Amino acid sequence: MTGKFILIFFLIFLLAVESNAQSVGLVLSGGGAKGMAHIGVIRVLEENNIPIDYIAGTSIGAIVGGLYAAGYTPDEMEELFKSDDFYFWSTGKIQEEYRYYFKQPEENPSWFELRITKRDDKVKLLPPTSLIPEEQMDFAFMELLATTNSACENDFDSLMIPFFCVATDVYNHEPVVLREGDMGEAVRASMTVPVYFKPIEINGTLLFDGGIVNNFPHDIMTDLYKPDIIIGHKVASDPKAAAPDDVMEQISNMVMRPTNFKIKPEEGILLETNFTNVNLLDFNKIETAIEAGRNTATVLIDSIKTRVHRRVPLEVVQQKREEFNAKKPQLFFQNIQVEGIEDTEQRRFIIQSIKHHFNVVSLSLLKKEYFKLVADENVKSIRPIARYNKETGYFDLHLKVEPEKKFKVNIGGNISTKPINQGFASIDYRAFNGRAYNINSNIYFGRFYSSFKLGGRIDFPWRVPFYIAGYSTLNRWDFFASSSELFFEDVRPPYIIQDEYNFRLEAGFPLGLHSKFYSGIAYSSSTDEYYQTNIFKKEDDPDQTTFNGLVTQAQIESNSLNYKQYATEGEFGYLSAKYITGKETNLPGTTSSNAFKTTKNHNFYILKAHTTKYFRFGRAFSLGTHAEAVFSNKLLMQNYRSTLLAAPGFYPTPHSKSLFIENFHSNNYLAGGLSTIINFNPSVHLRLEGYGFVPMKEELSNADLTAYQNTNTFENYYLQGMAALVYQTGIGPVSVALNYYEKENTNFYLTLNFGYVLFNKRGF
């Protein structure tokens, strides 16, 4: 008994001493990727048993401070920030396993989207609200901190370590101190940098990054918690005069208030980490930043120990962390509520899309269905909030949904050093009332390619969703106009103009997350104007071949690529079967060996298979494989050139789509290649691509310019390749590319491009 009494007395004594001991508040500044240095500082403080009784931060300081207060160790935070998940939610990009292909519209060269709305009886165009989509980030903060909200009962003073962060009231331009409520929303508000991210609304107040008004809240720390000692860590750069062409720095200087980073000697100590090689968004340099923070704290640790006499062993901190984490329930969801949608059918559709027939939904299932909803063009944004329900033992999921505007405009195209420049514009009307309706029209205009499309799609949200769609399209390609080069010029460019009209109807349904099946019918009328020889005079009349036909098609298609041009991860593939019946009419020109108009009926099938897949070997290197095969019983057309113009072609690179090269067309062929990709960072890469094309029974030209098939199978092969430096800007790729084709005359083409070389679909 005596031993137990002494032990109890000793513990009471320690608690009494502890209650009167020094309290320490840690304050972390904003500063973007430089704030990863905060992790290094916290690690040094822990290793030296320096206590952290309160913690606060702004922007990146709010993220690091909030995660630490929520029970994450420095090692866990470092692992999180190094992970692929962090890359995706900090950039707004969607992981391959969550890219829902079924709802994606047909590809187009759009750069950005403008929404049309009516306010004060005036029609207005609304520009994009942010550079980085917010859905990834909103889900990540819910995933990281929802169970923490339950453990602390939405009171930040009841976290493992009491915590607050600072955001900015957009309207009043005043600081807002966040120390209760949903912790994920609080941290999300504190780091919402204007222009980069969309502001967040909490309790009716629109909030932006706290760094606008207070990037180092040591004064608020003093007022709220009155710690004996403040340890502050500054990573933010001091304001500097902006260069005339530095728009972001100019905006920053206009919106950011000066922040007082000074801590009085009697109040605490300031640690400052300066960077010369880490910028605001250089999150790929996390190791450099953490090591810099560690060095800063190590240099000043003796000064900190002199000021802070109290010690808390790391084992005690870890035990406190384990006790707090033990309060966190597992993240399962049962009740789902939808806010922001008035239509009952729409709310039911959203809830059913997530729950299906399940009573309880796991996090993994929720995440997959959440990104399916994000892919829906009728939904502008979805913000998930999880609230623990003590009665059920599960989380209630509140989805704050903002419907998309009924009208939107897309602007895009391609800017090039060769004459394949084109502009693009489209307008969409969307409505949702039990079914999703989309009416779309677009226009391409340029010297090489021009087009107009009008059509629409109806989505049926049944147990197995499906769609029906119909489109009417006019296409025109002028290959003669595209042949002039800035650095290299074709000696005898072919004169080819293709005009086509098609009307198609199709219906489809999803096959898993990345795939869909669709089938349909189409009517197509195409007219090709061409000379049968590359030597012609201005007064010569071209040949004209017209083909009018009906197409029946079925196709399985899969797509999980991360970019619609110059992809570096994911895969794309399809297997299609077409049956075509139609009539060919040939009107000979002055260079033709035939003097009379001729007609010919055609009935044939075309089977085509394609696969492109990228394999990542670490973050710096990727390898892509490419394979394609075409089989057909199609007969030869009236002459050699019309035969190849109507034959399927192999276009593996963006530039190859702008040329007509006879060597890469055949009714039956095998083709494939490899891509080697060196990633300098998530946005910049170098790609080297090489491809081979092998016609099965090559179509060749007779002396009279008619066509015949080679009797030898796989006798010839043709090569092409590309070396390109690519920068994905967020609205479109910038590329410098050297292209090679095995053909007569010019073999090399050097191009500088911004944008996309994409076209509306053909009928055949």
XYZ file of N, CA, C and O in Angstrom, residues 295-356:
248
model
N 16.784 21.723 -41.298
C 18.040 22.447 -41.061
C 17.802 23.724 -40.269
O 18.584 24.065 -39.367
N 16.745 24.451 -40.619
C 16.426 25.691 -39.893
C 16.214 25.411 -38.417
O 16.751 26.115 -37.539
N 15.401 24.394 -38.107
C 15.103 24.086 -36.706
C 16.331 23.550 -35.976
O 16.534 23.847 -34.784
N 17.148 22.765 -36.670
C 18.337 22.195 -36.036
C 19.321 23.289 -35.636
O 19.920 23.243 -34.545
N 19.490 24.282 -36.506
C 20.411 25.381 -36.216
C 19.972 26.144 -34.967
O 20.806 26.587 -34.156
N 18.660 26.295 -34.771
C 18.149 27.111 -33.668
C 17.625 26.292 -32.500
O 17.005 26.852 -31.588
N 17.840 24.973 -32.497
C 17.254 24.147 -31.438
C 17.826 24.488 -30.069
O 17.112 24.436 -29.049
N 19.103 24.851 -30.005
C 19.678 25.224 -28.709
C 19.022 26.490 -28.168
O 18.770 26.600 -26.952
N 18.752 27.452 -29.030
C 18.063 28.676 -28.601
C 16.652 28.353 -28.125
O 16.163 28.942 -27.147
N 15.988 27.416 -28.828
C 14.634 27.014 -28.413
C 14.684 26.345 -27.048
O 13.849 26.618 -26.168
N 15.662 25.453 -26.840
C 15.778 24.760 -25.552
C 16.062 25.734 -24.414
O 15.610 25.529 -23.276
N 16.813 26.780 -24.723
C 17.099 27.794 -23.703
C 15.822 28.501 -23.273
O 15.629 28.822 -22.086
N 14.914 28.737 -24.219
C 13.673 29.438 -23.905
C 12.603 28.504 -23.338
O 11.774 28.916 -22.532
N 12.586 27.260 -23.824
C 11.563 26.300 -23.388
C 12.233 25.268 -22.485
O 12.995 24.420 -22.948
N 11.937 25.328 -21.179
C 12.566 24.429 -20.212
C 11.808 23.110 -20.092
O 12.392 22.094 -19.727
N 10.551 23.118 -20.376
C 9.717 21.921 -20.226
C 10.010 20.925 -21.335
O 10.265 21.305 -22.475
N 9.932 19.628 -21.015
C 10.145 18.579 -22.002
C 8.967 17.593 -21.956
O 8.442 17.280 -20.889
N 8.593 17.149 -23.144
C 7.565 16.112 -23.264
C 8.150 15.000 -24.128
O 8.385 15.207 -25.324
N 8.420 13.823 -23.544
C 9.021 12.730 -24.328
C 8.151 12.351 -25.522
O 6.926 12.450 -25.484
N 8.809 11.904 -26.576
C 8.107 11.508 -27.794
C 7.124 10.371 -27.523
O 6.059 10.291 -28.141
N 7.456 9.511 -26.545
C 6.562 8.409 -26.206
C 5.235 8.928 -25.658
O 4.170 8.351 -25.916
N 5.297 10.019 -24.895
C 4.076 10.610 -24.342
C 3.226 11.211 -25.462
O 2.001 11.069 -25.485
N 3.884 11.877 -26.406
C 3.163 12.454 -27.549
C 2.496 11.345 -28.361
O 1.336 11.465 -28.768
N 3.232 10.247 -28.569
C 2.682 9.147 -29.347
C 1.496 8.491 -28.637
O 0.497 8.130 -29.268
N 1.594 8.363 -27.319
C 0.471 7.793 -26.567
C -0.760 8.695 -26.661
O -1.887 8.227 -26.843
N -0.538 10.006 -26.568
C -1.636 10.959 -26.710
C -2.259 10.860 -28.103
O -3.483 10.922 -28.268
N -1.407 10.686 -29.105
C -1.887 10.555 -30.480
C -2.719 9.286 -30.631
O -3.801 9.301 -31.242
N -2.248 8.189 -30.082
C -2.967 6.922 -30.196
C -4.315 6.988 -29.484
O -5.315 6.445 -29.972
N -4.339 7.646 -28.332
C -5.600 7.772 -27.598
C -6.609 8.606 -28.379
O -7.801 8.297 -28.406
N -6.126 9.660 -29.051
C -7.041 10.491 -29.843
C -7.513 9.736 -31.082
O -8.709 9.740 -31.411
N -6.587 9.067 -31.777
C -6.963 8.335 -32.980
C -7.924 7.195 -32.685
O -8.719 6.799 -33.544
N -7.852 6.660 -31.470
C -8.758 5.572 -31.095
C -10.210 6.038 -31.036
O -11.134 5.218 -31.094
N -10.422 7.338 -30.917
C -11.788 7.887 -30.879
C -12.414 7.989 -32.265
O -13.618 8.233 -32.385
N -11.601 7.822 -33.311
C -12.094 8.023 -34.669
C -12.866 6.791 -35.148
O -12.320 5.691 -35.166
N -14.114 6.958 -35.546
C -14.872 5.814 -36.078
C -14.457 5.520 -37.516
O -13.850 6.354 -38.190
N -14.788 4.330 -37.991
C -14.516 3.997 -39.383
C -15.433 4.797 -40.299
O -16.553 5.152 -39.932
N -14.940 5.063 -41.497
C -15.645 5.951 -42.416
C -16.582 5.144 -43.317
O -16.232 4.746 -44.423
N -17.796 4.895 -42.813
C -18.863 4.267 -43.587
C -20.063 5.212 -43.613
O -20.301 5.949 -42.650
N -20.807 5.169 -44.708
C -21.892 6.130 -44.916
C -23.226 5.402 -45.053
O -23.309 4.340 -45.670
N -24.264 6.030 -44.470
C -25.591 5.439 -44.592
C -26.590 6.422 -45.176
O -27.028 6.273 -46.321
N -26.951 7.451 -44.441
C -27.919 8.432 -44.934
C -27.232 9.436 -45.848
O -26.131 9.905 -45.556
N -27.883 9.764 -46.957
C -27.334 10.727 -47.915
C -28.352 11.828 -48.152
O -29.527 11.556 -48.413
N -27.904 13.061 -48.029
C -28.751 14.217 -48.288
C -28.110 15.061 -49.388
O -26.884 15.194 -49.449
N -28.959 15.624 -50.252
C -28.493 16.435 -51.367
C -29.015 17.854 -51.199
O -30.218 18.064 -51.052
N -28.103 18.816 -51.193
C -28.471 20.224 -51.067
C -28.150 20.943 -52.376
O -27.195 20.605 -53.062
N -28.962 21.962 -52.697
C -28.716 22.767 -53.879
C -29.493 22.323 -55.096
O -29.441 22.983 -56.136
N -30.208 21.193 -55.012
C -31.026 20.681 -56.114
C -32.488 20.710 -55.669
O -32.861 20.083 -54.674
N -33.308 21.429 -56.408
C -34.718 21.542 -56.043
C -35.546 20.379 -56.573
O -36.497 19.941 -55.923
N -35.195 19.867 -57.731
C -35.993 18.826 -58.363
C -35.859 17.506 -57.594
O -34.749 17.012 -57.365
N -36.997 16.927 -57.185
C -36.995 15.698 -56.408
C -36.387 14.542 -57.176
O -35.639 13.723 -56.627
N -36.679 14.455 -58.486
C -36.151 13.374 -59.301
C -34.629 13.457 -59.404
O -33.935 12.435 -59.375
N -34.115 14.671 -59.515
C -32.667 14.833 -59.599
C -31.996 14.401 -58.299
O -30.957 13.731 -58.311
N -32.589 14.795 -57.149
C -32.021 14.395 -55.859
C -32.047 12.877 -55.712
O -31.077 12.264 -55.256
N -33.162 12.270 -56.101
C -33.276 10.821 -56.005
C -32.247 10.138 -56.908
O -31.658 9.128 -56.532
N -32.051 10.705 -58.091
C -31.082 10.134 -59.018
C -29.676 10.176 -58.432
O -28.922 9.189 -58.502
N -29.286 11.304 -57.816
C -27.954 11.438 -57.230
C -27.771 10.456 -56.079
O -26.744 9.766 -55.971
N -28.769 10.352 -55.201
C -28.676 9.436 -54.059
C -28.590 7.987 -54.540
O -27.769 7.199 -54.065
N -29.439 7.643 -55.512
C -29.447 6.280 -56.032
C -28.149 5.951 -56.753
O -27.672 4.813 -56.722
N -27.551 6.961 -57.404
C -26.290 6.747 -58.110
C -25.178 6.341 -57.152
O -24.242 5.630 -57.535
N -25.265 6.782 -55.902
C -24.237 6.460 -54.913
C -24.572 5.183 -54.142
O -23.741 4.291 -53.989
N -25.812 5.065 -53.687
C -26.157 3.949 -52.804
C -26.491 2.673 -53.558
O -26.267 1.571 -53.051
N -27.085 2.803 -54.760
C -27.578 1.640 -55.492
C -28.513 0.866 -54.566
O -29.467 1.407 -54.050
